[in-house]
Every structure is written in structure tokens, then in C-alpha cells.
């Protein structure tokens, strides 16, 4: 599975980068994003879910979050 | 990672705010002091029509916000606005675009050039990272304080210290009648008597005097620090008087440095709450070291405005 590290990237750049990344993969593919605690963890998963992607998991790991998503329909 | 299709540098500068709908963002524009040329306004209108929803929103802090901008159009929006030197504004933990009233060039009440101050602060300090939370600055031209300077992190308000030329006074009494603060009364010699404690430095006496017996001894900004609005509002309190217009940027920089230092590790905390935590003496002393002639002897902490019942200490 592909992992995209978005730690150290502030809102909304992290969200836009995640979007751009999702544009390049097939519907139904699973992908992982690493997100900072705080605003990024609060905003990015919710925003991506609103865009039609399936949230599979969100787990805290040593001060950051791992978001697992399945790409939805374009 | 794939080659990005849009210039992420634009995003990092701030001012692009995620909306509810898929792919949609609000783009907040940088409008220091709320003033803009008609050419620029026309350009913004064209951009809003082409890329937006056909309307804009005027924010409470004098910015124009383009609504419903698709993220794929960011580069085009930034480029087209740039044709009229219109920049995108900031959000986040930074020094924000300063707001200001119309100021003194055409308004009879204004005492200082608020527009000039707002532009200078925008050029020199806009976007500076605070490390903690947003940092808002505002300029009011006189004690009417239309833009509500005391609910900003640093709020400036034009002020003038009146001086009487006793020989020039013809004893008409107009100044005493005009002084709504009761700082002037007519003495037995038919000359005005000045009570400095009551004076708010509005300059009404200077404006009304038919002979010009009242004039400005000094002019500058009254500065209140530590205000904010929002979920837990605070009113900023007096830290300095008659700060000259050319020292404004230095003054803000001094406050900002203190804030950056004292809020270390405190997370998202506004300046006013740090002043309450650290004590106003600490900030006042820091300012006194650089601005001894303008800083007040003592002050009080930013004042909490209770907006929710029951008040602390009351039974629910
Ligand atoms: S604060 Fe004073 S100068 Fe500014 S708009 Fe109000 S009355 Fe005019
Ligand atoms: S500056 Fe204003 S408050 Fe002070 S004496 Fe003059 S009119 Fe009164
Ligand atoms: S308005 Fe001027 S002339 Fe009249 S009492 Fe006041 S200082 Fe004297």
C-alpha cells in the first residue's frame, strides 16, 4: 500500500496534496496518509470523506495520525 | 509523490479556506485598511464572475472573499488578481492584515493617518508567524474608535494632547461646552481650565476654538493590548499613549517578540491570555525598555467580558 507523508504540511495544503495524490490512483485502491496531530488530524480525514472517499481507519501513532482511505468514485 | 498540478506555494502563504462542497475553497483577499482602487475592485469582480459563484463576501475584517473557487483554478485566480497587484490574504497563526478606519485625510474627526499605518504594517509585518495563534492589529483615527481597536491583539487609536495659548483665548467658552468629557471648565478669568485626568485626547477643543488658542502639543496613538473577540472575549487595556506614527512597526514588533517568547509551549493561546497568565507587568517592562517616554506607569490585565450565564460564582 502507498503511504504519503503529510506531516509538517499545514492546512489546507495537506488536504490539497492528498486530493492530488488521490487523483492519480484507481477507484477502490487503498492508500495511507500520515498526518500531524491537531488541525490536520481534525480537518483532513473529514474533508476527504466529504469528497466521497471511504475512511477505513484513523489511528494515533507516536504523536501523529495514520489515515487509511479507499479511493471513491471520481 | 506525483508532480503537483497546482502551485502549492500559493497555498502555503495562506488565505485558501476549505469549503463544504467537493473541490471548493474560499479565497480571502488582502485588503489592508479596507481601501482599494476602483481598478482593483473591477478586477476582483471579473475574477469572481469567471471563477466564483457570482458574488463575493465582505468579511468583518475588511477583506473581500471569493466564494466557491475550485482548487484547480487557484493558479489562474492568483495570476489574474496579480494583474492588478491584488494579493491573497493569510489565515492561521500569523500576523493578519491590519484593519483601519478611513482615517484623517478626508474625515473631519481623524487625528492621525490610519491608512498609512495600516499599509506600513501590512508591508512589513503581514504573515509573520507567531508560533501560537493569530495576531490582529487595528488602527482607529480618533477616540470614537469605529473599527473597535480594543478587541485586537494590538489596537491603535489616534490621540492628540491639547495645549492652550492663554493670550490667544477670547473667552468664548465654546471649548468647555464642546468637551463632552468634562475636562474643560471656564475659570473666573474667563479662560478654560484643563483637567488632564478627564481628557480622552479627542481634540474637539482644538477643532472648535475659533481663534486657534488650542493647538496640538503632541499627537500619536493610544495603544491597547490583549484584546480579542470570539468564544472568550477580552478587551485590551492601555499600555502606551502618544506613540508616534513612525514607531508603530517597532512597537508591534516588541509586543510580538514578547508573545512569541512567553507563549512558548502554550499551544494555541492568544496574546491577551498570555498577558493574564504572565502578568501585565512583564509586558509593560519589556515595552518600557524600548519606549520609555510612551509607556504608561501601570495598567490592568485585559478585561474578560462574560457572555454566558451563570457568571462565575453564581448559582446555576
Ligand atoms: S475612528 Fe474617528 S477617524 Fe476613524 S472613522 Fe471613526 S470617527 Fe472617523
Ligand atoms: S481633547 Fe477632548 S477630552 Fe480633552 S479637553 Fe479637549 S475636548 Fe476635552
Ligand atoms: S474656544 Fe478658544 S477662544 Fe473660546 S474659550 Fe476656548 S480657548 Fe478660548
Coordinates of C-alpha atoms and ligand atoms in Angstrom, one line a residue:
Chain A
X1 CA 0.0 0.0 0.0
X2 CA 1.2 3.5 -0.8
X3 CA 2.0 5.8 2.1
X4 CA 2.0 9.6 1.7
X5 CA 3.7 11.5 4.5
X6 CA 1.9 14.8 5.0
X7 CA 3.5 15.6 8.4
X8 CA 4.8 19.1 8.7
X9 CA 2.4 20.3 6.0
X10 CA -0.2 22.8 7.2
X11 CA -3.9 23.1 6.3
X12 CA -5.2 23.3 3.7
X13 CA -2.0 22.4 1.7
X14 CA -2.1 18.9 3.2
X15 CA -5.6 18.4 2.1
X16 CA -4.9 19.6 -1.5
X17 CA -1.8 17.4 -1.7
X18 CA -3.9 14.4 -0.6
X19 CA -6.5 15.2 -3.2
X20 CA -3.9 15.5 -5.9
X21 CA -2.4 12.2 -4.9
X22 CA -5.9 10.5 -5.0
X23 CA -6.5 11.8 -8.5
X24 CA -3.7 9.6 -9.7
X25 CA -4.9 6.3 -8.3
X26 CA -7.6 3.8 -9.2
X27 CA -11.0 3.8 -7.5
X28 CA -11.1 1.2 -4.9
X29 CA -7.4 1.4 -4.1
X30 CA -6.3 1.8 -0.5
X31 CA -3.8 4.5 0.5
X32 CA -2.3 5.7 3.7
X33 CA -1.7 9.3 4.8
X34 CA 0.4 10.4 7.7
X35 CA -1.0 13.5 9.4
X36 CA 0.1 15.8 12.3
X37 CA -2.0 15.9 15.4
X38 CA -4.2 19.0 15.9
X39 CA -5.8 20.8 12.9
X40 CA -4.6 18.3 10.3
X41 CA -6.0 15.3 12.1
X42 CA -9.2 17.2 12.7
X43 CA -9.7 18.5 9.2
X44 CA -8.2 16.3 6.6
X45 CA -10.0 13.0 7.3
X46 CA -13.4 14.7 7.4
X47 CA -12.7 16.7 4.3
X48 CA -11.6 13.7 2.3
X49 CA -14.7 11.7 3.5
X50 CA -16.9 14.6 2.3
X51 CA -15.3 14.2 -1.1
X52 CA -16.6 10.7 -1.4
X53 CA -13.6 8.6 -0.2
X54 CA -14.1 5.8 2.2
X55 CA -12.5 6.2 5.6
X56 CA -11.1 2.8 6.7
X57 CA -9.1 3.8 9.7
X58 CA -7.6 6.7 11.7
X59 CA -5.0 5.7 14.3
X60 CA -2.8 7.7 16.6
X61 CA 0.9 6.6 16.4
X62 CA 3.7 8.4 18.4
X63 CA 2.2 11.9 18.2
X64 CA 0.9 11.7 14.7
X65 CA -2.1 10.0 12.9
X66 CA -2.3 7.4 10.2
X67 CA -5.3 7.8 8.0
X68 CA -6.3 4.8 5.8
X69 CA -8.6 5.5 2.9
X70 CA -10.2 3.7 0.0
X71 CA -10.5 5.9 -3.1
X72 CA -14.1 6.6 -4.0
X73 CA -15.7 7.4 -7.4
X74 CA -14.3 10.4 -9.2
Chain B
X1 CA 4.9 11.7 -4.9
X2 CA 3.2 12.8 -8.2
X3 CA 4.1 16.2 -9.7
X4 CA 1.5 18.6 -8.3
X5 CA -0.8 20.1 -10.9
X6 CA -1.1 23.4 -9.0
X7 CA 1.4 25.6 -7.4
X8 CA 1.5 24.7 -3.7
X9 CA 3.4 27.8 -2.8
X10 CA 0.2 29.8 -3.2
X11 CA -1.4 27.6 -0.6
X12 CA 1.3 27.9 1.9
X13 CA 1.0 31.6 2.0
X14 CA -2.5 31.1 3.5
X15 CA -5.9 32.6 2.6
X16 CA -7.3 29.5 0.9
X17 CA -10.1 28.2 3.1
X18 CA -11.8 24.8 2.6
X19 CA -15.5 25.0 1.9
X20 CA -18.1 22.3 2.4
X21 CA -18.5 21.3 -1.2
X22 CA -16.2 19.0 -3.2
X23 CA -13.1 20.8 -4.6
X24 CA -14.4 24.2 -3.4
X25 CA -12.5 26.9 -1.5
X26 CA -13.0 30.4 -0.3
X27 CA -10.1 32.7 -1.3
X28 CA -9.6 35.6 1.1
X29 CA -8.0 38.7 -0.3
X30 CA -5.6 41.0 1.2
X31 CA -7.1 44.5 1.7
X32 CA -5.1 46.4 4.4
X33 CA -7.2 49.2 6.0
X34 CA -10.2 48.3 3.8
X35 CA -9.2 50.6 1.0
X36 CA -8.9 49.7 -2.6
X37 CA -8.7 51.3 -6.0
X38 CA -11.7 51.0 -8.3
X39 CA -9.5 49.3 -10.9
X40 CA -8.6 46.6 -8.5
X41 CA -12.3 46.2 -7.4
X42 CA -13.2 45.8 -11.1
X43 CA -10.6 43.1 -11.5
X44 CA -11.8 41.2 -8.4
X45 CA -15.3 41.4 -9.8
X46 CA -14.2 39.9 -13.1
X47 CA -12.3 37.1 -11.3
X48 CA -15.3 36.4 -9.1
X49 CA -17.6 36.2 -12.1
X50 CA -15.2 33.9 -14.0
X51 CA -14.2 31.5 -11.3
X52 CA -16.6 32.0 -8.4
X53 CA -20.3 31.9 -7.7
X54 CA -21.1 35.4 -8.9
X55 CA -20.9 37.0 -5.5
X56 CA -18.2 37.9 -3.0
X57 CA -18.4 38.2 0.7
X58 CA -17.2 41.3 2.6
X59 CA -15.5 39.9 5.8
X60 CA -15.8 41.6 9.1
X61 CA -12.1 42.5 8.9
X62 CA -12.4 44.4 5.7
X63 CA -11.4 41.7 3.3
X64 CA -13.1 40.5 0.2
X65 CA -13.6 36.8 0.0
X66 CA -14.2 35.0 -3.3
X67 CA -16.6 32.1 -2.8
X68 CA -16.8 28.7 -4.4
X69 CA -13.4 28.7 -6.1
X70 CA -12.4 25.3 -7.5
X71 CA -9.0 24.3 -6.3
X72 CA -7.9 23.5 -9.9
X73 CA -8.3 27.3 -10.6
X74 CA -6.1 28.5 -7.8
X75 CA -3.1 29.3 -10.1
X76 CA -5.3 31.2 -12.6
X77 CA -7.1 33.1 -9.8
X78 CA -3.8 34.2 -8.2
X79 CA -2.3 35.1 -11.7
X80 CA -5.4 37.2 -12.8
X81 CA -5.6 39.0 -9.4
X82 CA -1.9 39.7 -9.7
X83 CA -2.5 41.7 -12.8
X84 CA -3.9 44.4 -10.5
X85 CA -1.4 43.7 -7.7
X86 CA -4.1 42.0 -5.6
X87 CA -2.7 39.5 -3.2
X88 CA -4.3 36.7 -1.3
X89 CA -4.5 37.1 2.5
X90 CA -3.5 35.0 5.4
X91 CA -5.2 32.7 7.8
X92 CA -3.7 30.7 10.7
X93 CA -1.1 31.6 13.4
X94 CA 0.2 34.7 11.7
X95 CA 0.1 38.5 11.8
X96 CA -3.1 39.2 9.9
X97 CA -4.0 42.0 7.6
X98 CA -4.4 45.2 9.6
X99 CA -7.7 46.9 9.6
X100 CA -8.3 50.7 9.8
X101 CA -11.0 53.3 9.6
X102 CA -11.0 55.9 6.8
X103 CA -8.6 57.9 8.9
X104 CA -7.8 61.6 8.7
X105 CA -7.3 62.7 5.1
X106 CA -10.9 63.4 4.4
X107 CA -12.8 62.6 7.7
X108 CA -13.0 65.7 10.0
X109 CA -12.7 63.5 13.1
X110 CA -9.5 61.8 12.2
X111 CA -6.3 62.8 14.1
X112 CA -3.7 60.5 12.5
X113 CA -3.2 58.8 9.2
X114 CA -4.5 55.4 9.9
X115 CA -4.4 54.3 6.3
X116 CA -0.7 55.0 6.1
X117 CA -0.1 53.0 9.3
X118 CA -2.2 50.0 8.1
X119 CA -0.3 49.9 4.8
X120 CA 3.1 50.1 6.5
X121 CA 2.2 47.3 9.0
X122 CA 0.9 45.2 6.1
X123 CA 4.1 45.6 4.1
X124 CA 6.5 45.0 7.0
X125 CA 4.7 42.5 9.3
X126 CA 1.9 40.8 7.4
X127 CA 2.2 37.0 7.6
X128 CA 4.9 36.9 10.3
X129 CA 4.4 33.5 12.1
X130 CA 3.6 34.0 15.8
X131 CA 4.1 30.3 16.6
X132 CA 1.0 30.3 18.7
X133 CA -2.2 31.9 17.4
X134 CA -3.5 34.7 15.1
X135 CA -2.3 38.3 15.8
X136 CA -4.6 41.1 14.8
X137 CA -3.8 44.8 14.6
X138 CA -6.2 47.7 14.0
X139 CA -6.0 51.5 13.6
X140 CA -8.7 53.9 14.6
X141 CA -8.3 57.6 13.8
X142 CA -9.7 59.0 17.0
X143 CA -11.4 58.0 20.3
X144 CA -14.7 57.3 18.5
X145 CA -12.9 54.1 17.6
X146 CA -15.2 53.0 14.8
X147 CA -13.1 49.9 14.0
X148 CA -13.1 48.7 17.6
X149 CA -9.3 48.7 18.2
X150 CA -9.6 47.4 21.8
X151 CA -10.7 43.9 20.7
X152 CA -7.5 43.4 18.6
X153 CA -4.2 41.9 19.9
X154 CA -2.7 45.4 19.5
X155 CA -5.2 48.2 18.9
X156 CA -4.1 51.8 18.0
X157 CA -6.3 54.8 18.4
X158 CA -5.4 58.4 17.3
X159 CA -5.0 60.9 20.1
X160 CA -3.9 64.5 20.5
X161 CA -2.8 66.3 23.6
X162 CA -4.2 69.8 23.7
X163 CA -2.2 72.9 24.7
X164 CA -3.7 76.3 25.4
X165 CA -2.3 79.7 24.4
X166 CA -3.9 81.8 27.1
X167 CA -3.2 85.0 25.3
X168 CA -5.0 83.8 22.1
X169 CA -8.2 83.0 24.0
X170 CA -11.1 85.4 23.8
X171 CA -13.1 83.6 26.5
X172 CA -16.0 82.5 24.3
X173 CA -16.5 79.2 26.3
X174 CA -17.1 77.1 23.2
X175 CA -14.3 74.6 24.1
X176 CA -15.7 74.0 27.5
X177 CA -19.2 73.5 26.1
X178 CA -17.8 71.1 23.4
X179 CA -15.8 68.9 25.8
X180 CA -18.2 66.1 26.4
X181 CA -15.8 64.5 28.9
X182 CA -16.0 67.5 31.3
X183 CA -12.2 68.0 31.1
X184 CA -12.7 71.7 30.5
X185 CA -14.5 74.4 32.5
X186 CA -14.4 78.2 32.3
X187 CA -12.4 79.8 35.1
X188 CA -13.2 83.1 36.9
X189 CA -10.8 84.8 34.5
X190 CA -12.9 83.6 31.5
X191 CA -10.2 81.3 30.4
X192 CA -10.6 77.5 30.2
X193 CA -9.3 75.3 33.0
X194 CA -8.0 71.9 31.9
X195 CA -8.4 68.7 33.9
X196 CA -6.0 66.2 32.4
X197 CA -7.4 63.2 34.2
X198 CA -10.7 63.5 32.4
X199 CA -9.3 64.2 29.0
X200 CA -9.5 61.4 26.4
X201 CA -7.4 63.3 23.8
X202 CA -10.1 63.6 21.2
X203 CA -9.1 67.1 20.1
X204 CA -12.6 68.5 20.0
X205 CA -11.4 71.6 21.8
X206 CA -8.8 72.3 19.1
X207 CA -11.3 71.9 16.3
X208 CA -13.9 74.1 17.9
X209 CA -11.8 77.0 19.0
X210 CA -12.4 80.0 16.7
X211 CA -9.1 81.7 17.4
X212 CA -6.8 78.7 17.4
X213 CA -5.9 79.2 21.0
X214 CA -5.9 75.4 21.5
X215 CA -3.3 73.5 19.5
X216 CA -1.8 70.1 19.4
X217 CA 1.1 69.7 21.9
X218 CA 1.7 66.2 20.7
X219 CA -0.1 63.6 18.5
X220 CA 0.1 59.9 18.1
X221 CA -1.5 56.6 19.1
X222 CA -3.1 55.4 22.3
X223 CA -2.3 51.7 22.4
X224 CA -4.4 49.0 24.0
X225 CA -3.1 45.4 24.1
X226 CA -4.5 42.0 24.6
X227 CA -8.0 42.3 23.1
X228 CA -9.8 39.6 21.1
X229 CA -13.3 38.6 20.2
X230 CA -14.6 35.0 19.8
X231 CA -15.6 32.4 22.2
X232 CA -13.9 34.0 25.2
X233 CA -13.7 37.8 24.5
X234 CA -11.2 40.1 26.1
X235 CA -11.0 43.9 25.9
X236 CA -7.4 45.1 25.6
X237 CA -6.1 47.6 28.1
X238 CA -3.9 50.7 28.0
X239 CA -0.2 50.2 27.6
X240 CA 1.0 53.4 25.9
X241 CA 0.0 56.8 24.9
X242 CA 1.1 59.2 22.1
X243 CA 3.2 56.6 20.3
X244 CA 4.4 58.4 17.2
X245 CA 3.2 57.1 13.8
X246 CA 6.7 56.2 12.7
X247 CA 7.3 53.9 15.8
X248 CA 4.2 51.8 15.2
X249 CA 6.0 48.9 13.4
X250 CA 8.7 48.8 16.1
X251 CA 6.1 48.8 18.8
X252 CA 4.2 45.9 17.4
X253 CA 7.4 44.0 16.8
X254 CA 8.3 44.4 20.5
X255 CA 4.9 43.1 21.6
X256 CA 5.2 40.2 19.1
X257 CA 8.6 39.2 20.3
X258 CA 7.4 39.1 23.9
X259 CA 4.4 37.0 22.9
X260 CA 6.5 34.6 20.8
X261 CA 8.8 34.1 23.8
X262 CA 6.2 33.9 26.7
X263 CA 3.7 31.6 24.9
X264 CA 6.4 29.0 24.1
X265 CA 4.8 25.6 24.6
X266 CA 1.4 27.1 25.5
X267 CA -0.2 25.9 22.2
X268 CA -3.0 28.0 20.5
X269 CA -3.2 30.8 23.0
X270 CA -3.9 34.5 22.1
X271 CA -1.8 37.3 23.4
X272 CA -4.4 38.6 25.9
X273 CA -4.5 35.2 27.7
X274 CA -0.7 35.1 27.9
X275 CA -0.7 38.6 29.5
X276 CA -3.2 37.4 32.1
X277 CA -1.1 34.4 32.8
X278 CA 2.3 36.2 32.9
X279 CA 1.0 39.4 34.5
X280 CA 0.8 42.8 32.7
X281 CA 4.0 44.0 34.5
X282 CA 6.1 41.7 32.3
X283 CA 4.9 43.1 29.0
X284 CA 4.9 46.7 30.3
X285 CA 8.5 46.4 31.5
X286 CA 9.6 45.0 28.1
X287 CA 7.9 47.8 26.3
X288 CA 9.3 50.4 28.7
X289 CA 12.8 49.3 27.9
X290 CA 12.3 50.3 24.2
X291 CA 9.6 53.0 24.5
X292 CA 10.2 54.7 27.9
X293 CA 8.6 58.0 27.0
X294 CA 5.3 56.4 25.8
X295 CA 4.6 53.5 28.1
X296 CA 2.1 54.1 31.0
X297 CA 3.2 53.8 34.6
X298 CA 0.9 50.9 35.3
X299 CA -2.1 49.2 33.7
X300 CA -4.6 46.4 34.3
X301 CA -4.9 42.9 32.7
X302 CA -7.1 42.5 29.6
X303 CA -10.7 42.5 30.8
X304 CA -12.8 39.4 30.5
X305 CA -16.3 40.0 29.1
X306 CA -18.7 37.4 30.5
X307 CA -21.0 36.4 27.7
X308 CA -22.5 33.3 29.2
X309 CA -24.7 32.7 32.3
X310 CA -24.4 31.8 35.1
X311 CA -21.5 34.1 35.8
X312 CA -18.6 32.6 37.8
X313 CA -19.6 32.5 41.5
X314 CA -23.3 32.5 40.8
X315 CA -25.6 29.5 41.4
X316 CA -26.7 27.7 38.3
Ligands
LIG1 S1 -12.5 56.3 14.4 FE1 -12.6 58.5 14.3 S2 -11.4 58.9 12.4 FE2 -11.9 56.8 12.3 S3 -13.8 56.7 11.2 FE3 -14.4 56.8 13.4 S4 -14.7 58.9 13.7 FE4 -13.5 58.8 11.8
LIG2 S1 -9.1 66.8 23.9 FE1 -11.2 66.3 24.0 S2 -11.5 65.5 26.1 FE2 -9.5 66.6 26.1 S3 -10.0 68.6 26.7 FE3 -10.1 68.6 24.5 S4 -12.3 68.2 24.1 FE4 -11.9 67.7 26.2
LIG3 S1 -12.8 78.0 22.3 FE1 -10.8 79.0 22.2 S2 -11.3 81.2 22.4 FE2 -13.1 80.1 23.1 S3 -12.8 79.8 25.3 FE3 -12.0 78.0 24.4 S4 -9.8 78.5 24.1 FE4 -10.8 80.4 24.5

